[in-house]
Coordinates of C-alpha atoms and ligand atoms in Angstrom, one line a residue:
M1 CA -0.2 0.1 -0.2
S2 CA 1.3 3.4 -0.8
E3 CA 2.4 6.2 1.6
S4 CA 0.3 8.3 0.0
E5 CA -2.5 6.6 1.1
A6 CA -2.9 9.1 4.0
R7 CA -4.1 8.3 7.4
P8 CA -7.9 8.6 7.8
T9 CA -9.1 9.9 11.5
N10 CA -12.7 9.1 12.6
F11 CA -14.8 8.7 15.7
I12 CA -13.8 4.5 16.4
R13 CA -10.0 5.9 15.8
Q14 CA -10.4 8.8 18.4
I15 CA -12.0 6.2 20.7
I16 CA -8.7 4.6 20.0
D17 CA -6.1 7.3 20.6
A18 CA -7.8 8.2 24.0
D19 CA -7.8 4.6 25.1
L20 CA -4.0 4.3 24.5
A21 CA -3.5 7.4 25.7
S22 CA -5.2 6.6 29.1
G23 CA -3.8 2.9 29.7
K24 CA -6.6 1.4 29.3
H25 CA -4.8 -0.5 26.1
T26 CA -0.9 -1.0 25.3
S27 CA -2.1 -2.2 21.9
V28 CA -4.9 -2.6 19.7
H29 CA -6.7 -5.6 18.3
T30 CA -9.7 -5.7 15.8
R31 CA -11.6 -8.7 13.9
F32 CA -13.5 -8.6 10.6
P33 CA -16.1 -11.4 11.4
P34 CA -17.8 -12.2 8.3
E35 CA -20.7 -15.1 8.1
P36 CA -19.4 -17.2 5.4
N37 CA -22.9 -17.3 3.6
G38 CA -22.2 -15.1 0.3
Y39 CA -19.7 -13.4 -0.9
L40 CA -17.8 -10.0 0.4
H41 CA -19.6 -6.6 -0.9
I42 CA -18.5 -2.7 -1.4
G43 CA -20.1 -2.9 2.2
H44 CA -17.9 -5.1 3.7
A45 CA -15.0 -3.8 2.2
K46 CA -15.8 -0.4 4.3
S47 CA -16.0 -2.8 7.1
I48 CA -12.5 -4.2 6.4
C49 CA -10.8 -1.1 5.6
L50 CA -12.0 0.2 9.1
N51 CA -10.9 -2.8 11.1
F52 CA -7.8 -4.0 9.0
G53 CA -6.8 -0.1 8.3
I54 CA -7.0 0.3 11.9
A55 CA -4.2 -2.4 13.0
Q56 CA -2.3 -1.2 10.3
D57 CA -1.8 2.5 11.3
Y58 CA -1.6 1.6 15.1
Q59 CA 0.8 -1.6 14.4
G60 CA -1.8 -3.8 15.6
Q61 CA -3.5 -6.8 14.9
C62 CA -6.9 -7.6 13.0
N63 CA -8.1 -10.7 12.8
L64 CA -10.0 -12.3 9.8
R65 CA -12.8 -14.9 11.6
F66 CA -15.4 -16.6 10.2
D67 CA -18.5 -16.7 11.9
D68 CA -19.4 -19.7 11.0
T69 CA -22.4 -20.5 13.7
N70 CA -25.4 -21.4 10.8
P71 CA -24.4 -24.1 9.1
E72 CA -27.5 -24.9 6.6
K73 CA -26.9 -21.3 4.7
E74 CA -22.7 -21.5 5.0
D75 CA -20.2 -22.9 2.3
I76 CA -16.7 -23.7 2.2
E77 CA -16.7 -21.7 -1.4
Y78 CA -17.9 -18.6 0.4
V79 CA -14.8 -19.1 3.1
E80 CA -12.3 -19.4 0.1
S81 CA -14.0 -16.5 -1.8
I82 CA -13.8 -14.4 1.0
K83 CA -9.8 -15.4 2.2
N84 CA -9.2 -14.4 -1.6
D85 CA -11.0 -10.8 -1.5
V86 CA -9.6 -9.7 1.9
N87 CA -6.2 -10.4 0.6
W88 CA -6.7 -8.7 -2.9
L89 CA -7.8 -5.8 -1.2
G90 CA -4.5 -5.3 -0.2
F91 CA -4.9 -6.3 4.0
E92 CA -3.2 -9.1 5.4
W93 CA -4.7 -10.8 8.6
S94 CA -2.5 -11.9 11.9
G95 CA -1.8 -15.4 12.7
E96 CA -4.5 -18.2 11.5
I97 CA -7.6 -17.0 10.1
C98 CA -10.1 -18.2 12.9
Y99 CA -13.7 -19.7 13.1
S100 CA -16.3 -19.1 15.7
S101 CA -16.6 -23.2 15.2
N102 CA -13.3 -23.1 16.6
Y103 CA -14.7 -22.4 19.9
F104 CA -17.9 -24.4 20.1
D105 CA -16.4 -26.4 23.1
K106 CA -15.5 -23.6 24.8
L107 CA -19.1 -21.8 24.0
Y108 CA -20.5 -25.0 25.6
G109 CA -19.0 -24.9 28.0
F110 CA -19.8 -21.3 28.9
A111 CA -24.1 -22.1 28.4
I112 CA -23.1 -24.7 30.7
E113 CA -21.6 -22.4 33.2
L114 CA -24.7 -20.1 32.7
I115 CA -27.4 -23.0 33.5
N116 CA -25.0 -23.4 36.8
K117 CA -25.5 -20.4 38.0
G118 CA -29.2 -20.2 37.2
L119 CA -29.0 -17.6 34.1
A120 CA -29.8 -20.2 31.3
Y121 CA -32.8 -22.7 31.0
V122 CA -34.2 -25.0 28.4
D123 CA -37.6 -24.0 26.7
E124 CA -39.9 -26.1 25.1
L125 CA -42.2 -22.9 23.5
S126 CA -42.6 -23.2 20.0
P127 CA -41.3 -20.5 17.5
E128 CA -44.6 -19.4 17.5
Q129 CA -45.3 -19.4 21.1
M130 CA -42.4 -17.7 21.8
R131 CA -42.3 -14.7 19.9
E132 CA -46.1 -14.4 21.2
Y133 CA -44.3 -14.4 24.7
R134 CA -41.8 -12.1 24.1
G135 CA -44.3 -9.3 23.8
T136 CA -44.2 -5.9 22.0
L137 CA -42.1 -2.6 22.0
T138 CA -44.7 -0.9 24.2
E139 CA -45.7 -4.3 26.2
P140 CA -43.9 -6.6 28.2
G141 CA -43.2 -10.2 27.3
K142 CA -44.2 -13.3 29.8
H143 CA -42.5 -15.7 31.4
S144 CA -42.0 -18.9 29.6
P145 CA -43.5 -21.7 32.0
Y146 CA -40.3 -23.9 31.7
R147 CA -38.5 -20.9 33.1
D148 CA -38.0 -21.7 36.3
R149 CA -36.5 -25.2 36.2
S150 CA -34.3 -26.6 38.5
V151 CA -30.5 -26.2 37.5
E152 CA -30.1 -30.4 37.5
E153 CA -32.8 -30.5 34.8
N154 CA -32.0 -27.9 32.9
L155 CA -28.2 -29.3 32.3
A156 CA -30.0 -33.5 31.2
L157 CA -32.3 -31.4 29.0
F158 CA -29.3 -29.5 27.6
D159 CA -27.0 -32.5 27.5
K160 CA -30.3 -34.5 25.3
M161 CA -30.1 -31.5 22.8
K162 CA -26.9 -32.3 22.1
N163 CA -26.6 -35.8 21.9
G164 CA -29.6 -35.7 19.2
E165 CA -31.9 -36.5 21.1
V166 CA -34.2 -33.9 20.5
E167 CA -36.0 -32.7 17.5
E168 CA -35.2 -29.6 16.1
G169 CA -37.4 -26.8 17.2
K170 CA -38.5 -28.8 20.2
M171 CA -36.3 -27.1 22.5
C172 CA -33.3 -24.2 23.1
L173 CA -31.5 -23.1 25.7
R174 CA -32.6 -19.2 26.3
A175 CA -30.3 -17.1 28.8
K176 CA -32.6 -16.0 31.9
I177 CA -32.1 -12.5 31.6
D178 CA -35.3 -9.8 31.9
M179 CA -39.1 -10.5 29.9
A180 CA -39.7 -6.7 30.6
S181 CA -36.7 -5.3 29.5
P182 CA -37.1 -2.4 27.1
F183 CA -34.7 -4.1 24.8
M184 CA -36.4 -6.6 23.0
V185 CA -32.7 -8.8 22.9
M186 CA -33.1 -9.1 26.6
R187 CA -36.2 -10.7 26.8
D188 CA -34.1 -14.1 27.3
P189 CA -32.8 -14.5 24.1
V190 CA -31.9 -18.1 22.2
I191 CA -28.5 -18.9 22.5
Y192 CA -28.5 -22.2 21.5
R193 CA -30.5 -24.2 18.8
V194 CA -31.1 -28.1 17.6
R195 CA -30.1 -28.4 13.9
F196 CA -29.3 -31.4 12.7
A197 CA -26.8 -30.0 9.8
T198 CA -23.3 -31.3 8.8
H199 CA -21.4 -28.0 8.9
H200 CA -18.6 -27.1 6.7
Q201 CA -15.9 -27.2 9.5
T202 CA -17.1 -29.5 12.1
G203 CA -18.5 -31.8 10.2
D204 CA -21.1 -33.9 12.0
K205 CA -20.0 -33.1 15.6
W206 CA -22.6 -30.8 17.0
C207 CA -26.4 -30.7 16.3
I208 CA -26.9 -27.8 18.5
Y209 CA -25.4 -24.5 17.4
P210 CA -24.9 -21.6 19.5
M211 CA -26.6 -18.2 18.5
Y212 CA -25.0 -15.4 17.2
D213 CA -25.3 -13.1 20.6
F214 CA -23.9 -15.5 22.1
T215 CA -20.8 -16.4 19.7
H216 CA -19.2 -13.4 18.9
C217 CA -18.9 -11.8 22.0
I218 CA -17.2 -14.7 23.5
S219 CA -15.3 -15.3 20.1
D220 CA -14.2 -11.3 20.7
A221 CA -13.2 -12.2 24.4
L222 CA -11.2 -15.4 23.6
E223 CA -9.1 -13.6 20.6
G224 CA -8.4 -10.7 23.0
I225 CA -10.1 -8.2 20.8
T226 CA -9.6 -5.0 22.2
H227 CA -12.5 -2.9 20.4
S228 CA -14.7 -5.0 18.0
I229 CA -16.7 -3.1 15.7
C230 CA -19.8 -3.4 13.9
T231 CA -22.8 -1.8 11.9
L232 CA -25.6 -0.2 14.2
E233 CA -28.3 -2.4 13.8
F234 CA -26.3 -4.3 16.3
M235 CA -26.5 -1.0 18.7
D236 CA -29.2 -2.9 21.3
N237 CA -27.4 -6.4 21.1
R238 CA -24.5 -4.6 22.4
R239 CA -26.1 -5.1 26.2
L240 CA -26.3 -8.4 25.5
Y241 CA -22.4 -8.4 24.5
D242 CA -21.7 -6.8 27.7
W243 CA -24.0 -9.3 29.8
V244 CA -22.6 -12.5 28.2
L245 CA -19.0 -11.2 29.3
D246 CA -19.6 -9.8 32.8
N247 CA -21.6 -13.4 33.8
I248 CA -19.3 -15.7 32.4
T249 CA -15.6 -16.4 33.7
I250 CA -13.4 -15.1 30.9
D251 CA -10.2 -12.4 31.8
C252 CA -11.2 -10.2 28.8
Q253 CA -13.6 -7.2 28.1
P254 CA -13.9 -6.2 24.6
R255 CA -15.7 -3.2 23.9
Q256 CA -18.5 -2.8 21.1
Y257 CA -18.8 0.2 18.6
E258 CA -21.1 0.6 16.2
F259 CA -20.9 2.5 12.8
S260 CA -23.2 3.4 9.9
R261 CA -23.3 0.7 7.0
L262 CA -23.0 1.8 3.8
N263 CA -25.6 1.6 1.3
L264 CA -25.2 2.5 -1.7
E265 CA -28.1 3.9 -4.6
Y266 CA -29.0 1.5 -7.5
T267 CA -28.0 -1.3 -6.0
V268 CA -28.7 -3.9 -3.0
M269 CA -26.4 -5.1 -0.4
S270 CA -28.5 -7.6 1.4
K271 CA -26.5 -11.0 1.0
R272 CA -30.0 -12.4 0.7
K273 CA -31.1 -10.2 -2.0
L274 CA -27.5 -10.6 -3.6
N275 CA -28.2 -14.8 -3.2
Q276 CA -31.1 -14.4 -5.0
L277 CA -29.4 -12.7 -7.8
V278 CA -27.7 -15.6 -8.6
T279 CA -29.5 -18.4 -7.2
D280 CA -32.4 -17.3 -10.4
N281 CA -29.5 -16.3 -12.8
L282 CA -30.6 -12.5 -12.9
V283 CA -26.8 -11.9 -13.2
S284 CA -24.4 -14.7 -14.3
G285 CA -23.3 -15.0 -10.7
W286 CA -21.6 -13.3 -7.4
D287 CA -18.7 -11.9 -9.5
D288 CA -20.5 -10.7 -12.5
P289 CA -19.8 -7.3 -12.9
R290 CA -23.1 -5.6 -12.3
M291 CA -22.7 -6.7 -8.6
P292 CA -21.5 -4.9 -5.6
T293 CA -19.7 -7.7 -4.6
I294 CA -15.3 -7.1 -4.3
S295 CA -15.2 -9.8 -6.9
G296 CA -17.7 -8.3 -9.0
L297 CA -15.9 -4.4 -8.9
R298 CA -12.9 -6.5 -9.7
R299 CA -13.6 -8.3 -12.5
R300 CA -15.2 -5.1 -14.0
G301 CA -11.9 -3.6 -13.6
F302 CA -11.8 -1.7 -10.1
T303 CA -8.6 -1.4 -8.8
S304 CA -8.0 -2.3 -5.2
A305 CA -6.8 1.1 -4.5
S306 CA -9.7 2.9 -5.8
I307 CA -12.4 0.9 -3.5
R308 CA -9.6 1.6 -0.5
E309 CA -10.0 5.1 -1.3
F310 CA -13.6 5.2 -2.1
C311 CA -13.7 4.0 1.8
K312 CA -11.5 6.9 2.7
R313 CA -13.8 9.1 1.0
I314 CA -17.5 8.3 2.8
G315 CA -15.5 8.2 6.0
V316 CA -16.8 6.0 9.6
T317 CA -20.1 8.1 11.0
K318 CA -22.9 6.9 13.0
Q319 CA -25.7 8.6 10.7
D320 CA -27.3 6.5 8.5
N321 CA -26.4 7.8 4.5
T322 CA -26.7 6.6 1.4
I323 CA -23.9 7.2 -1.0
E324 CA -24.2 7.8 -5.0
M325 CA -23.0 5.3 -7.2
G326 CA -21.0 8.5 -8.9
S327 CA -18.8 8.6 -5.5
L328 CA -17.7 5.1 -6.6
E329 CA -17.3 5.8 -9.9
S330 CA -15.2 8.9 -9.6
C331 CA -12.4 6.7 -7.2
I332 CA -12.0 4.8 -9.6
R333 CA -12.0 7.3 -12.8
D334 CA -9.3 9.1 -11.0
D335 CA -7.3 6.0 -10.8
L336 CA -7.2 5.2 -13.6
N337 CA -7.1 8.6 -15.5
E338 CA -3.7 8.2 -14.0
N339 CA -2.6 5.0 -14.5
A340 CA -4.2 3.3 -17.4
P341 CA -2.6 3.3 -20.4
R342 CA -4.3 4.2 -23.8
A343 CA -5.6 2.0 -26.7
M344 CA -8.1 2.3 -29.0
A345 CA -11.2 0.3 -29.8
V346 CA -13.8 0.8 -32.2
L347 CA -17.3 -0.2 -30.5
D348 CA -19.5 0.2 -33.2
P349 CA -17.5 -0.5 -36.7
V350 CA -17.1 1.3 -40.0
K351 CA -15.4 1.0 -43.0
V352 CA -12.9 3.5 -44.1
V353 CA -10.9 2.9 -47.1
I354 CA -7.8 5.3 -47.9
E355 CA -7.7 5.3 -51.5
N356 CA -4.0 7.2 -51.7
F357 CA -2.3 4.9 -49.2
D358 CA -0.5 2.0 -51.1
G359 CA 1.6 -0.7 -50.1
E360 CA 2.4 -2.4 -46.4
A361 CA 1.2 -1.4 -43.0
E362 CA 2.8 1.5 -41.3
I363 CA 3.8 0.9 -38.4
L364 CA 3.3 4.1 -35.6
N365 CA 4.4 4.7 -32.8
V366 CA 1.6 6.0 -30.1
A367 CA 2.0 7.4 -26.4
N368 CA 0.7 4.9 -23.8
H369 CA -0.4 7.9 -21.4
P370 CA -0.5 11.3 -22.8
N371 CA 1.3 12.6 -19.7
K372 CA 3.1 10.5 -18.8
P373 CA 6.1 9.4 -21.0
E374 CA 8.0 7.1 -18.8
M375 CA 4.6 4.4 -19.6
G376 CA 5.9 4.4 -23.2
T377 CA 4.9 3.8 -26.0
R378 CA 3.3 1.0 -28.4
E379 CA 3.3 -0.2 -31.8
V380 CA -0.5 0.7 -33.8
P381 CA -0.6 -0.3 -37.6
F382 CA -1.6 2.2 -40.2
T383 CA -3.3 0.5 -42.8
R384 CA -5.1 1.6 -46.2
E385 CA -8.7 -0.1 -44.2
L386 CA -9.2 1.0 -41.4
Y387 CA -12.7 1.0 -39.0
I388 CA -13.7 4.1 -37.1
E389 CA -16.9 4.8 -35.3
R390 CA -20.0 4.9 -37.1
E391 CA -21.4 7.9 -35.0
D392 CA -17.9 9.4 -35.6
F393 CA -19.6 10.0 -39.4
R394 CA -22.3 12.7 -41.1
E395 CA -22.8 13.2 -44.6
E396 CA -23.9 16.0 -43.0
A397 CA -23.4 18.3 -40.2
N398 CA -23.2 22.0 -38.8
K399 CA -19.9 23.3 -36.7
K400 CA -20.7 22.1 -33.7
Y401 CA -19.8 18.6 -34.8
K402 CA -16.0 17.7 -34.9
R403 CA -15.6 14.9 -36.1
L404 CA -15.6 13.4 -39.8
V405 CA -17.8 15.4 -42.2
L406 CA -18.1 14.0 -45.8
G407 CA -15.9 16.9 -48.0
K408 CA -14.4 17.4 -44.9
E409 CA -11.3 16.9 -42.9
V410 CA -10.7 15.2 -39.2
R411 CA -7.6 13.6 -37.5
L412 CA -6.8 10.1 -36.8
R413 CA -5.4 10.0 -33.2
G414 CA -1.6 9.2 -33.0
A415 CA -2.1 9.2 -37.2
Y416 CA -2.5 11.2 -39.9
V417 CA -5.4 14.0 -41.1
I418 CA -8.1 12.2 -43.4
K419 CA -10.7 13.4 -45.6
A420 CA -14.0 12.1 -46.7
E421 CA -14.7 11.8 -50.2
R422 CA -17.5 9.9 -50.9
I423 CA -19.4 7.0 -49.4
E424 CA -20.8 3.9 -50.6
K425 CA -24.7 2.4 -49.2
D426 CA -26.5 -1.1 -48.9
E427 CA -30.0 -1.7 -50.1
E428 CA -31.0 0.1 -46.7
G429 CA -29.2 3.1 -46.9
N430 CA -26.7 2.1 -44.2
I431 CA -23.4 3.4 -45.0
T432 CA -21.4 0.2 -46.0
T433 CA -17.5 2.3 -46.8
I434 CA -16.5 5.5 -46.5
F435 CA -13.4 6.4 -49.2
C436 CA -11.2 8.9 -47.8
T437 CA -7.6 10.1 -48.6
Y438 CA -5.4 10.5 -45.8
D439 CA -2.4 13.9 -45.9
N440 CA 1.1 12.2 -45.7
E441 CA 2.5 15.6 -44.3
T442 CA 0.1 15.3 -41.1
L443 CA 1.8 12.7 -39.0
G444 CA 2.3 14.5 -36.0
Q445 CA 1.8 17.8 -37.2
N446 CA -1.2 20.3 -38.9
P447 CA -1.3 20.4 -42.2
T448 CA 1.4 22.9 -43.8
D449 CA -1.1 25.5 -45.6
G450 CA -2.7 26.6 -43.0
R451 CA -6.1 24.4 -43.3
K452 CA -7.3 23.9 -39.7
V453 CA -8.3 20.5 -38.7
K454 CA -10.0 20.4 -35.4
G455 CA -11.4 17.1 -34.7
V456 CA -9.8 14.2 -33.2
I457 CA -11.3 10.8 -33.6
H458 CA -10.1 6.9 -32.5
W459 CA -9.6 4.6 -35.2
V460 CA -8.4 0.3 -35.8
S461 CA -6.9 -1.3 -38.7
A462 CA -9.2 -3.5 -40.6
E463 CA -6.6 -5.6 -41.5
A464 CA -4.5 -6.1 -38.3
G465 CA -7.2 -5.0 -36.0
I466 CA -8.9 -7.8 -34.0
P467 CA -12.8 -8.4 -33.2
A468 CA -13.9 -8.4 -29.9
E469 CA -16.8 -8.3 -27.7
I470 CA -17.5 -5.5 -25.5
R471 CA -19.9 -5.2 -22.4
L472 CA -21.6 -2.3 -21.7
Y473 CA -22.8 -1.8 -18.2
D474 CA -24.8 -0.1 -16.8
R475 CA -26.8 0.4 -13.3
L476 CA -28.4 -3.1 -12.0
F477 CA -31.5 -1.2 -10.9
T478 CA -33.7 1.3 -12.2
V479 CA -34.4 3.3 -8.7
P480 CA -31.8 4.6 -6.6
N481 CA -33.4 2.1 -3.0
P482 CA -34.2 -1.2 -4.9
G483 CA -34.3 -2.5 -1.7
A484 CA -37.4 -0.5 -0.5
A485 CA -39.1 -1.7 -3.7
D486 CA -41.9 -4.3 -2.8
D487 CA -40.5 -7.0 -5.5
F488 CA -36.6 -5.6 -5.9
V489 CA -36.7 -8.1 -8.9
S490 CA -39.4 -5.6 -10.8
V491 CA -37.1 -2.9 -10.9
I492 CA -34.1 -4.9 -12.5
N493 CA -32.5 -2.6 -15.5
P494 CA -33.4 -4.7 -18.0
E495 CA -30.8 -3.0 -19.9
S496 CA -27.9 -3.3 -17.3
L497 CA -26.1 -5.2 -20.0
T498 CA -25.4 -4.2 -23.8
T499 CA -22.9 -6.1 -25.6
K500 CA -21.3 -4.5 -28.7
Q501 CA -19.4 -6.6 -31.3
G502 CA -16.1 -4.1 -32.0
V503 CA -12.9 -4.2 -33.1
V504 CA -9.4 -3.6 -30.9
E505 CA -6.4 -2.8 -32.0
P506 CA -3.6 -5.3 -31.8
S507 CA -1.7 -5.0 -28.9
L508 CA -4.7 -5.7 -27.1
A509 CA -4.3 -9.4 -28.0
D510 CA -2.6 -10.2 -24.7
A511 CA -4.5 -8.0 -22.2
E512 CA -4.0 -9.2 -19.0
A513 CA -7.4 -9.6 -17.5
E514 CA -8.6 -7.0 -15.0
K515 CA -6.0 -4.2 -16.0
A516 CA -7.8 -1.6 -17.5
F517 CA -7.3 0.2 -20.0
Q518 CA -8.5 3.7 -21.1
F519 CA -9.6 2.9 -24.9
E520 CA -9.4 6.4 -26.4
R521 CA -12.7 8.8 -26.3
M522 CA -15.2 5.5 -24.9
G523 CA -14.0 4.9 -21.4
Y524 CA -11.8 2.5 -19.1
F525 CA -12.2 -1.1 -20.2
C526 CA -10.4 -4.6 -19.4
A527 CA -10.2 -8.1 -20.3
D528 CA -12.6 -10.3 -18.5
S529 CA -11.4 -12.9 -16.1
K530 CA -13.6 -15.5 -16.9
D531 CA -14.8 -15.3 -20.6
S532 CA -12.0 -13.3 -22.5
S533 CA -9.2 -16.0 -24.3
K534 CA -6.9 -15.5 -27.1
E535 CA -9.6 -17.2 -29.6
K536 CA -12.2 -14.9 -28.1
L537 CA -11.6 -11.2 -26.6
V538 CA -14.2 -10.0 -24.3
F539 CA -13.6 -6.5 -22.6
N540 CA -15.7 -5.1 -19.5
R541 CA -16.6 -1.5 -19.4
T542 CA -15.6 -0.3 -15.9
V543 CA -16.7 3.0 -16.6
G544 CA -17.2 5.5 -18.7
L545 CA -14.8 8.6 -18.9
R546 CA -17.3 11.4 -17.7
D547 CA -20.0 10.8 -14.6
T548 CA -23.4 10.0 -16.7
W549 CA -24.8 9.3 -13.6
A550 CA -25.6 13.0 -13.0
K551 CA -27.2 13.7 -15.9
I552 CA -30.0 11.5 -14.2
G553 CA -32.9 13.4 -13.6
D554 CA -31.6 16.2 -16.1
Ligands
ATP601 P1 -26.3 -9.7 5.9 O1 -26.6 -9.3 4.9 O2 -26.6 -11.3 5.9 O3 -27.4 -9.2 6.8 P2 -24.3 -9.4 6.9 O4 -24.4 -8.1 5.9 O5 -24.2 -8.6 8.3 O6 -25.1 -9.7 6.6 P3 -21.9 -9.8 7.4 O7 -20.6 -11.6 7.3 O8 -22.0 -10.3 9.2 O9 -22.7 -9.9 6.6 O10 -20.8 -8.8 7.8 C1 -19.6 -8.8 8.3 C2 -19.0 -7.6 8.9 O11 -19.2 -6.7 7.6 C3 -20.3 -7.4 9.9 O12 -19.1 -6.8 10.9 C4 -20.9 -6.0 9.2 O13 -21.1 -5.2 10.5 C5 -20.3 -5.1 8.1 N1 -20.8 -4.9 7.3 C6 -21.9 -5.7 6.9 N2 -22.4 -4.7 5.4 C7 -22.2 -3.9 5.9 C8 -22.2 -2.4 5.2 N3 -23.1 -2.2 4.3 N4 -21.7 -1.4 5.5 C9 -20.7 -1.5 6.5 N5 -20.2 -3.0 7.1 C10 -21.2 -4.0 6.9
MG602 MG1 -24.6 -10.8 9.7

């Protein structure tokens, strides 16, 4: 990571500064705790940059911990993708990867401790009854008739649960706290339930699984986490977090701090919804370039530096907010404008024949970046037959149109000035060929007789260019907050992917996947990591040259 990525500041870092200054802590230990039930998305990146970024800047540690207490929804594929994405974002976890499931034995022991202290009981209310007994925000709950069981009875029943002698949903272990608490999470929360599911880490060893609230705080304490950072929806859960740690024998007291989650316009961030997009084949996979996932953004051509920069720009606060897509895009645009080599590609080709050009191709040397000579040059063949963009030619046009017009001149980028002499059309009136002449005195200089040529257009040699499929992406949804729609699938943008059959300059034959180029005048594009091959090039548009989102509503 470069030195220029200056250290951010935010309220969590201020808390840490104070804890270090007061001597409450001498070092900082954070963790990033994803549940392996989906791929990471840009919201997770915010949490990753916060947790790993703090560890980096304070010479502390950050664990990667899989919060894997829900075997039915989890999968090893997600574990692998998450490790990969964290590394790709530029972060290293300290020590071994952690799994909450590593602590199942210890968690079980702590549950027994709570039972022994009269602070947990085995309940037999059905899930519906339990809901009914829980009360509402305005009414206190009722005690379960099983609440006052003896310690012995509770131990015996919990043992039966553990030994597979109890059906799913028939019994669960609940913490005995306060059925009248204004915090619903404190109304005797379930801490263990029966699930006959094979776990991706522990196999069939367990048929009881601890709940998130019980597991998370204990995992934090066992790992010596100092600052347990999570999103605001866990604010009330902090009571339970502290209650559990206060009532078991453990000599570490991590503190939970909440920040607001990232919401982005025109996309969804719920893993359940993202999963549905994938399983219902509404996108091509978790790494579809239209997805807000790390792997999707990467495949689309986003750099990890641009995502880190985005996380820095949005900051960390407690205010709920929704960020405009343009703000993410401006981060990648700033990066690529600076760092992406230039190349030429024609997305919607029409043929140009240079009638006064004879013989072999002429190899031109073209700069890879207009302001960075250190990025070198590349060879671009200029030939008698070329392609230009169909929209870059008109039979007639006013002065504002700075491209090729019949009878007028235009410059070809990095090459010569050409003049359109005549055209040929097919039976439907579509232009098939534009016949031109070129002025061979104009390579890298203006016409010597003072003729002014204002426009510059891009082009590709028809003989040497390579056909390529070019995928243009638009926002995945038609409304800014698809998550709020009754049916988010109904607001998917049917035009979120448009495919073009274009032609690219020959130097792009070996374009490395995911490494973006600026296709002159067209935007930033990278070769697709899954579908592009020597036999068939496929490019993804990462982002356009300018902010087109800002136009919405004009
Ligand atoms: P779900 O979508 O199923 O509710 P989740 O978003 O809570 O899941 P986790 O895997 O539990 O997903 O998240 C891991 C960490 O990333 C948590 O600490 C969570 O707070 C954080 N996180 C998740 N989504 C966002 C977001 N949109 N913005 C910031 N942090 C997030
Ligand atoms: Mg979660």
